Backbone as JSON, one array per atom type, in Angstrom:
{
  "sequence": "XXXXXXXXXXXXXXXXXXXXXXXXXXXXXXXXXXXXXXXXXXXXXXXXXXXXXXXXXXXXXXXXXXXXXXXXXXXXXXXXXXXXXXXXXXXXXXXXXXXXXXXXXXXXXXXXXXXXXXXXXXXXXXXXXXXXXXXXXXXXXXXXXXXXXXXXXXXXXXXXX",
  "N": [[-256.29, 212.9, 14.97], [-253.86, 214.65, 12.74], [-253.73, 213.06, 9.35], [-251.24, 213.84, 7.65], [-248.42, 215.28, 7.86], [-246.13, 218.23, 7.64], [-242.92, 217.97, 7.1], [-239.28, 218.74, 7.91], [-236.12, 218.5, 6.98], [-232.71, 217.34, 6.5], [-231.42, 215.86, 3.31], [-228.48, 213.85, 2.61], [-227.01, 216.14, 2.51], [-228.73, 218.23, 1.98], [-231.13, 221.03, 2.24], [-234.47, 219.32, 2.95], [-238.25, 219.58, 2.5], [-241.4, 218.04, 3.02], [-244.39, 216.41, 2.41], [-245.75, 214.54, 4.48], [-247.16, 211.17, 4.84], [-248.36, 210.48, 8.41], [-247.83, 207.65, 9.17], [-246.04, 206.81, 7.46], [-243.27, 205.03, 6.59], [-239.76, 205.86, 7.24], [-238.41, 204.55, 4.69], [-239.61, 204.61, 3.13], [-240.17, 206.64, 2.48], [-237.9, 208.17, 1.23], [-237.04, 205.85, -0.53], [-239.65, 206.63, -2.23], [-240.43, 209.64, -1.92], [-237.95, 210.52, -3.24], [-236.72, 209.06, -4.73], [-234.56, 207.18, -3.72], [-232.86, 204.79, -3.79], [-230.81, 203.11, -3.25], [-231.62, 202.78, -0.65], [-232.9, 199.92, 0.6], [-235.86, 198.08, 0.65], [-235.99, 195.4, 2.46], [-236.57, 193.12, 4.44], [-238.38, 194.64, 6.33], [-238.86, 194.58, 8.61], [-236.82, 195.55, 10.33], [-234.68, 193.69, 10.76], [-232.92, 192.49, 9.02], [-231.27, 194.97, 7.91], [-230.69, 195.79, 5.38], [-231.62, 198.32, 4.74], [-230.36, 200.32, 6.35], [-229.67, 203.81, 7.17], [-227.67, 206.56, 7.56], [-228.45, 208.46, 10.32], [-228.4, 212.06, 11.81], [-225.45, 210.42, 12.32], [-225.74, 207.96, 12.71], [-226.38, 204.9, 12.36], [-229.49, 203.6, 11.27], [-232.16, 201.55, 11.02], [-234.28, 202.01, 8.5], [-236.42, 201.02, 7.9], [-238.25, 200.66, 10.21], [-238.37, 203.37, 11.28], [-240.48, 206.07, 11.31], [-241.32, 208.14, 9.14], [-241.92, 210.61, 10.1], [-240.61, 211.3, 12.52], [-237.78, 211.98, 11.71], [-237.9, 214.63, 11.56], [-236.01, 217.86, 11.52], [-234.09, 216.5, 11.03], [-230.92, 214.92, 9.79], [-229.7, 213.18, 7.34], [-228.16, 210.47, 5.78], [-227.91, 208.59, 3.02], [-226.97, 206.15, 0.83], [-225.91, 206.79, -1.31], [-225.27, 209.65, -0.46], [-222.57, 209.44, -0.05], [-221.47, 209.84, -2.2], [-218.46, 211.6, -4.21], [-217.75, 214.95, -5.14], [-217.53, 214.64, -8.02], [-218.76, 212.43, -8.89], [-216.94, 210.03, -7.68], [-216.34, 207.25, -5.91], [-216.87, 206.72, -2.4], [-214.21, 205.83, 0.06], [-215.02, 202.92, 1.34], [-216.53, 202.45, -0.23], [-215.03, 201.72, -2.25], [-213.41, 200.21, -1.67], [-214.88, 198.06, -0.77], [-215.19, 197.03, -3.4], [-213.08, 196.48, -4.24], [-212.39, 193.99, -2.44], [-213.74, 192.57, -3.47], [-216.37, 192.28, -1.66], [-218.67, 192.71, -2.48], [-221.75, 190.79, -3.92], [-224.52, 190.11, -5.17], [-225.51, 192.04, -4.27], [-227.61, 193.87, -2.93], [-227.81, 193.95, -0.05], [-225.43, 195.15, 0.15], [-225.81, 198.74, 0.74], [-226.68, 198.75, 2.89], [-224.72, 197.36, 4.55], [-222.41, 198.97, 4.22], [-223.02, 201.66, 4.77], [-223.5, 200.87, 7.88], [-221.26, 200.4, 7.78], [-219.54, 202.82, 7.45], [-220.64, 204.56, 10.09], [-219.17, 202.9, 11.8], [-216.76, 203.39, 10.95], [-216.46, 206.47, 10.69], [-216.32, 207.04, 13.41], [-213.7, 206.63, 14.29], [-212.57, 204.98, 15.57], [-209.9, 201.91, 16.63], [-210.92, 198.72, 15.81], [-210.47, 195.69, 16.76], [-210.82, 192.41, 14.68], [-213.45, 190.66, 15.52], [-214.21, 192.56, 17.41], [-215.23, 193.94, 14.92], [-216.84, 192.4, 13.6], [-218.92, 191.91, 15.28], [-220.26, 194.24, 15.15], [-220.93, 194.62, 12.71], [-222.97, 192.53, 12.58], [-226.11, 193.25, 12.47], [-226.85, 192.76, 10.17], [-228.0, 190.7, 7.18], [-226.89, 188.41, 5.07], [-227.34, 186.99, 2.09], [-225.8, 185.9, 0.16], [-223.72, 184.95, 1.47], [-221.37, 186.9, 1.78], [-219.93, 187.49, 4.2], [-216.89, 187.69, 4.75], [-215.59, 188.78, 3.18], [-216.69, 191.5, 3.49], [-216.03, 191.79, 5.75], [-213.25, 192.24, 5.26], [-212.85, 194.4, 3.86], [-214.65, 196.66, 5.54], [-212.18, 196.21, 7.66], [-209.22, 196.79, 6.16], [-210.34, 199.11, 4.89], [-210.85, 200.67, 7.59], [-208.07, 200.53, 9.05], [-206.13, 202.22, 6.89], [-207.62, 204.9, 6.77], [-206.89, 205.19, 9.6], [-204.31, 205.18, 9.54], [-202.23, 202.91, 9.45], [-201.57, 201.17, 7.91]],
  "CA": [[-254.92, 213.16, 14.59], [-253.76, 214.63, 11.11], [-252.94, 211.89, 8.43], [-250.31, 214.11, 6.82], [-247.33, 216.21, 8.19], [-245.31, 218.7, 6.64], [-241.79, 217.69, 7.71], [-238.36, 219.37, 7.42], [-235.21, 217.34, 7.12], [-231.66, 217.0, 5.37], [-231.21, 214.63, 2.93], [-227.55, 213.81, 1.88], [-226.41, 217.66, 2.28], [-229.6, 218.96, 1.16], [-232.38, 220.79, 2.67], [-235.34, 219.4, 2.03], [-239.3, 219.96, 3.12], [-242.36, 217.02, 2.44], [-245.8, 216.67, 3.04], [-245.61, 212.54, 4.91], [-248.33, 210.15, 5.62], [-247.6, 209.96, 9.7], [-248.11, 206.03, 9.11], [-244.72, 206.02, 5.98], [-241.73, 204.66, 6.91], [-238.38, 206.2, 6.52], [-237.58, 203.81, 3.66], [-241.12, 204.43, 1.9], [-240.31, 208.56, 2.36], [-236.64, 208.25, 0.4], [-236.92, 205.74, -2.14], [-240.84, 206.73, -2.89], [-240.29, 211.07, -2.83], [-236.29, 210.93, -3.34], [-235.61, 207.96, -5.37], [-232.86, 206.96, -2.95], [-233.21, 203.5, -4.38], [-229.62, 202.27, -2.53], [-232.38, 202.14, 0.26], [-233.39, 198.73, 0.11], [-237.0, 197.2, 1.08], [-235.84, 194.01, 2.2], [-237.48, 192.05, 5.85], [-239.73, 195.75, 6.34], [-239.01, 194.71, 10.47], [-235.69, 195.94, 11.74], [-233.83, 192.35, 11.19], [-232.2, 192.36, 7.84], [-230.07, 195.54, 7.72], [-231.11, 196.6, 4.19], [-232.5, 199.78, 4.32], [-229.92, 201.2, 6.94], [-229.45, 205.17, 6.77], [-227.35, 207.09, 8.6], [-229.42, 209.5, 10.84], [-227.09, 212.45, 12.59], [-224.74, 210.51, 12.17], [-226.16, 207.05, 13.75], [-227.44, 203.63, 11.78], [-230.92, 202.78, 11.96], [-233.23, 200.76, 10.44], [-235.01, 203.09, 8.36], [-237.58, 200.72, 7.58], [-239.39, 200.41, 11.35], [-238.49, 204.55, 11.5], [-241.31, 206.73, 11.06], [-240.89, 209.48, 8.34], [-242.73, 212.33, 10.53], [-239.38, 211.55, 13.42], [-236.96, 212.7, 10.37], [-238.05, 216.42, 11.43], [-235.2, 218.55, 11.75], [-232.39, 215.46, 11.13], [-229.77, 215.21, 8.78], [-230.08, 211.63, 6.8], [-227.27, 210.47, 4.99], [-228.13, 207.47, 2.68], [-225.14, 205.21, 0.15], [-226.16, 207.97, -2.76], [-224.66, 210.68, -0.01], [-221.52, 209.22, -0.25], [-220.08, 209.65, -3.83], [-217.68, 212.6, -4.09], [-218.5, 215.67, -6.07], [-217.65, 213.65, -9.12], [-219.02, 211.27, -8.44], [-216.75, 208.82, -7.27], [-216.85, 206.31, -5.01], [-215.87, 206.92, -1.11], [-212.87, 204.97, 0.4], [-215.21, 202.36, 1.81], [-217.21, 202.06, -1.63], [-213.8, 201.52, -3.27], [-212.83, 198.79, -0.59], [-215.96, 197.0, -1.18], [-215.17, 196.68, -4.65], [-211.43, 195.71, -3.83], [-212.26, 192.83, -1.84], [-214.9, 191.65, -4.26], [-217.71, 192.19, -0.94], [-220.38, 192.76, -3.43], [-221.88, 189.89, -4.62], [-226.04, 190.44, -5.53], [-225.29, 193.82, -4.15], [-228.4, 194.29, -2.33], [-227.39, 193.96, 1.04], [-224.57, 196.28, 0.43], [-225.65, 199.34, 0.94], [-227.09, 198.97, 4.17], [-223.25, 197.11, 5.1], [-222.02, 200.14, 3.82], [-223.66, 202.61, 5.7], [-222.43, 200.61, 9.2], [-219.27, 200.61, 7.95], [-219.57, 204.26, 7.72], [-220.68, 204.36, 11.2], [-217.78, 202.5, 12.6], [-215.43, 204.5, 10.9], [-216.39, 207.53, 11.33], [-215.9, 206.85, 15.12], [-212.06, 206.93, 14.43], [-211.7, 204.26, 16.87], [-209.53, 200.9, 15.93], [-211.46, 197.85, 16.14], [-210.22, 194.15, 16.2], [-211.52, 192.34, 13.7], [-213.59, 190.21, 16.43], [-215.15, 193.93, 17.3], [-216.15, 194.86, 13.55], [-218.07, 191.38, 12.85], [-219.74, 192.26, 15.91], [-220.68, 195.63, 14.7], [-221.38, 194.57, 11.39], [-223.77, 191.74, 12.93], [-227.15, 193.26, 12.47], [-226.93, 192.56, 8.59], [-228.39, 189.15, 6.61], [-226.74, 188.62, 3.1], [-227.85, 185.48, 1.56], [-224.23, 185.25, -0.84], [-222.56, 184.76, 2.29], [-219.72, 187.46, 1.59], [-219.52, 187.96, 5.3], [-215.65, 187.33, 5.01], [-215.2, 190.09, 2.4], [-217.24, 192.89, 3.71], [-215.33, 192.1, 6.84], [-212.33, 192.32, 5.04], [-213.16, 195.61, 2.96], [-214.64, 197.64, 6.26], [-211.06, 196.39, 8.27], [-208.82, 197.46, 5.23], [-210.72, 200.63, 5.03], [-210.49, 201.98, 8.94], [-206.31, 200.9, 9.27], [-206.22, 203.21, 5.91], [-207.7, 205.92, 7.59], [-205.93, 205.04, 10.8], [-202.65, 205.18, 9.17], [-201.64, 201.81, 9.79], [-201.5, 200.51, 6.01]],
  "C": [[-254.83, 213.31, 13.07], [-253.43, 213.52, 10.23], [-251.86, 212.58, 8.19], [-249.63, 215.1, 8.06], [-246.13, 216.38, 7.44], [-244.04, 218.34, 7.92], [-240.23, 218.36, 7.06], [-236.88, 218.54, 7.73], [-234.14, 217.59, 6.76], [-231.31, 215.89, 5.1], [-229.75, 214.42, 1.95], [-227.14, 214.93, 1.44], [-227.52, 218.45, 1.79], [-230.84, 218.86, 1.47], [-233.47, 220.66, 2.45], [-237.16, 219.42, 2.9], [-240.1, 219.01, 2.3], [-243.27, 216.82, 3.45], [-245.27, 214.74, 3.62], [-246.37, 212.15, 5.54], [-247.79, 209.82, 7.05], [-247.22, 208.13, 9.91], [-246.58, 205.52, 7.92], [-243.57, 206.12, 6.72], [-240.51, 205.43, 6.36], [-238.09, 205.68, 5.24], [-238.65, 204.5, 2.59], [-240.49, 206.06, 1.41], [-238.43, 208.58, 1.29], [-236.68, 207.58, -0.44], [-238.81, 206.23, -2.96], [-240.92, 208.49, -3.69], [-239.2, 211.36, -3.0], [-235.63, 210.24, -4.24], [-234.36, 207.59, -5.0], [-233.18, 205.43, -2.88], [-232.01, 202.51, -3.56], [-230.63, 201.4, -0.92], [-233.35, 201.09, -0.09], [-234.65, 198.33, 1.21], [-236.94, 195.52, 1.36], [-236.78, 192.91, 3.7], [-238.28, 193.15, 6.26], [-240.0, 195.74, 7.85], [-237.91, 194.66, 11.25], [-235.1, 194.62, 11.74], [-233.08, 192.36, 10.17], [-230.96, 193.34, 7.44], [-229.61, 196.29, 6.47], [-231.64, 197.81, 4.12], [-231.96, 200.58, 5.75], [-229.24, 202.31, 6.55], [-228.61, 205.5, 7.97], [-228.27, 208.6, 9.25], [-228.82, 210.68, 12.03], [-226.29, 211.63, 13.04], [-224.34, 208.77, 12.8], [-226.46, 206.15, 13.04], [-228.33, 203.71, 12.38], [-231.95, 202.43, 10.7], [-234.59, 201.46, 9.56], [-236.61, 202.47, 8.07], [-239.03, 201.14, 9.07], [-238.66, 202.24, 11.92], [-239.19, 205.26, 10.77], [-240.66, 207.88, 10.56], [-240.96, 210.75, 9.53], [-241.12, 212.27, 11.75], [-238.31, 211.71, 12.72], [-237.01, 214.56, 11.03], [-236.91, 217.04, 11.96], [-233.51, 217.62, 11.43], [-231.32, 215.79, 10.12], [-229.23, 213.32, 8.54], [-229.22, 211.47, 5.97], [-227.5, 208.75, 4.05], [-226.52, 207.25, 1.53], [-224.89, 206.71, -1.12], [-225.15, 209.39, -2.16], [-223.3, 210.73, 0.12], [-220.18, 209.28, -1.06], [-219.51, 211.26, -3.51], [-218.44, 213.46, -5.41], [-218.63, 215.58, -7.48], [-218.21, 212.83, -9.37], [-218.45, 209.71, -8.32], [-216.74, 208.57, -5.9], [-215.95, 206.98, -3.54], [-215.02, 205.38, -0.93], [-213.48, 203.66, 0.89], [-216.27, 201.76, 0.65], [-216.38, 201.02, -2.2], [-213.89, 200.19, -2.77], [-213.87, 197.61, -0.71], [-215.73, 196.5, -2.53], [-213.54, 195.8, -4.9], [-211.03, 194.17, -3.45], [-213.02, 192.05, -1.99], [-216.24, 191.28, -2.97], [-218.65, 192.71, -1.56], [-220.57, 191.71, -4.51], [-223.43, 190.29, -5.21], [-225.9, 191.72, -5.27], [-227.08, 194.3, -3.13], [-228.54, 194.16, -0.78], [-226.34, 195.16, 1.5], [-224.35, 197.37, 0.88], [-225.89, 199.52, 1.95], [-225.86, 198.63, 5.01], [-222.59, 198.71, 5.25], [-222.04, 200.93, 4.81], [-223.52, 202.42, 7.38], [-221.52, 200.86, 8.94], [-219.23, 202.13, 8.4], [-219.78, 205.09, 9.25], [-219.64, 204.07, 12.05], [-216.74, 203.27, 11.91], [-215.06, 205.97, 11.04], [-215.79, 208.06, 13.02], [-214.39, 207.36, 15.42], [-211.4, 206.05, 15.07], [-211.18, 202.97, 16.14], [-210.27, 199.63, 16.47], [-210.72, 196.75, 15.76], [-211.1, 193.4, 15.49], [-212.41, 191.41, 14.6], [-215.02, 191.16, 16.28], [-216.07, 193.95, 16.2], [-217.17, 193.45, 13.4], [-219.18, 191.78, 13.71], [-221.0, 193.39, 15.68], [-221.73, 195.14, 13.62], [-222.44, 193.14, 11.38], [-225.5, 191.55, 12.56], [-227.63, 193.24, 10.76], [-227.22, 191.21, 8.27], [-227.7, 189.49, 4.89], [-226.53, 187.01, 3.03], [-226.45, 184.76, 0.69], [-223.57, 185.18, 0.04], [-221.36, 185.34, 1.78], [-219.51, 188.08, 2.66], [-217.79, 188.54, 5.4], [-214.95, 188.33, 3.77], [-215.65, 190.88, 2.51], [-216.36, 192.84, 5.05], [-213.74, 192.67, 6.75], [-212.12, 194.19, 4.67], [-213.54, 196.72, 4.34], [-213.1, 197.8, 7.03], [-210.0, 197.5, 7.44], [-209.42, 199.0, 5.24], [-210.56, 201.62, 6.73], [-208.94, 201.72, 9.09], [-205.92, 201.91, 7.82], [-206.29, 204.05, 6.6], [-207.4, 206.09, 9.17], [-204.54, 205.51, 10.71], [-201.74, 204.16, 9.49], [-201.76, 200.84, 8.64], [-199.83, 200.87, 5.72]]
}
C-alpha cells in the first residue's frame, strides 16, 4: 500500500489539493499544512472534544479521522467562521458575552458543536444542549457559560430574544 495520497478537499470555502501520509490525522493535516491552529491537539483519542471540525456539515473528532477520508469533503474549522472582515460569528460573539472563554483552548472545539446544533435550526431545552455539548472536557469548568452563550445564541437566531 502507498504511504502517501494525493487528496482533494475544501477547507473553510477553499479548494484545496495535498499530498497526506495515509497514517496523518485530520488534526496533524490542518494545523501541520494549513496552520489551522484553532484545531487543538489535546487527548489525540476522540474523548476531549478539542480538535472538533465540522465535516459536511457534521462534528467529528478530527483527531482519530484519517486525513486520506477528507477526499472530496468540505471541512469547516473556528478560522472558517470569521466574516469577510474578519469579525467574529454570532456564536463567537456570544462566547465572549458570557465570558465562556476562560484558557480558551477548549473553545474552539465547543464552538464548532455549537455550530452544529445551530445550524440544525431546531430549539433545544437547555437539558438537550448540555447533552449535545457533552462530548467536550474543559478543565476551567466554564460549562455553565458555554451553555449559556450556545442557548443565547440559537433563541437569537430563533427569534425568541
Amino acid at each position: 500500500m502507498a504511504q502517501y495520497k494525493l487528496i482533494h478537499c475544501n477547507i473553510n470555502g477553499k479548494d484545496v489539493e495535498k499530498m497526506v501520509d495515509v497514517r496523518a490525522s485530520l488534526t496533524d493535516m490542518l494545523r501541520n499544512d494549513y496552520h489551522l491552529t484553532s484545531v487543538k491537539k489535546g487527548c489525540e483519542v476522540g474523548e476531549c472534544g478539542a480538535c472538533n471540525v465540522l465535516i459536511d456539515g457534521e462534528c467529528f473528532n478530527s483527531c482519530i479521522y484519517l486525513a486520506v477520508w477528507a477526499e472530496g469533503k468540505h471541512i469547516r474549522t473556528l478560522e472558517g467562521l470569521l466574516g469577510p472582515d474578519g469579525e467574529l460569528s454570532d456564536i463567537q460573539q456570544a462566547f465572549m458575552e458570557e465570558t465562556a472563554v476562560q484558557c480558551g483552548f477548549c473553545t474552539p472545539g465547543f464552538i464548532m458543536t455549537a455550530v452544529e446544533i445551530l445550524e440544525s435550526g431546531k430549539e433545544y431545552t437547555r437539558e438537550e444542549l448540555r447533552k449535545l455539548l457533552s462530548g467536550h472536557l474543559c478543565r476551567c469548568t466554564g460549562y455553565e457559560n458555554i451553555l449559556n452563550a450556545v442557548e443565547k445564541t440559537m433563541k437569537k437566531r430563533l427569534g425568541k430574544v
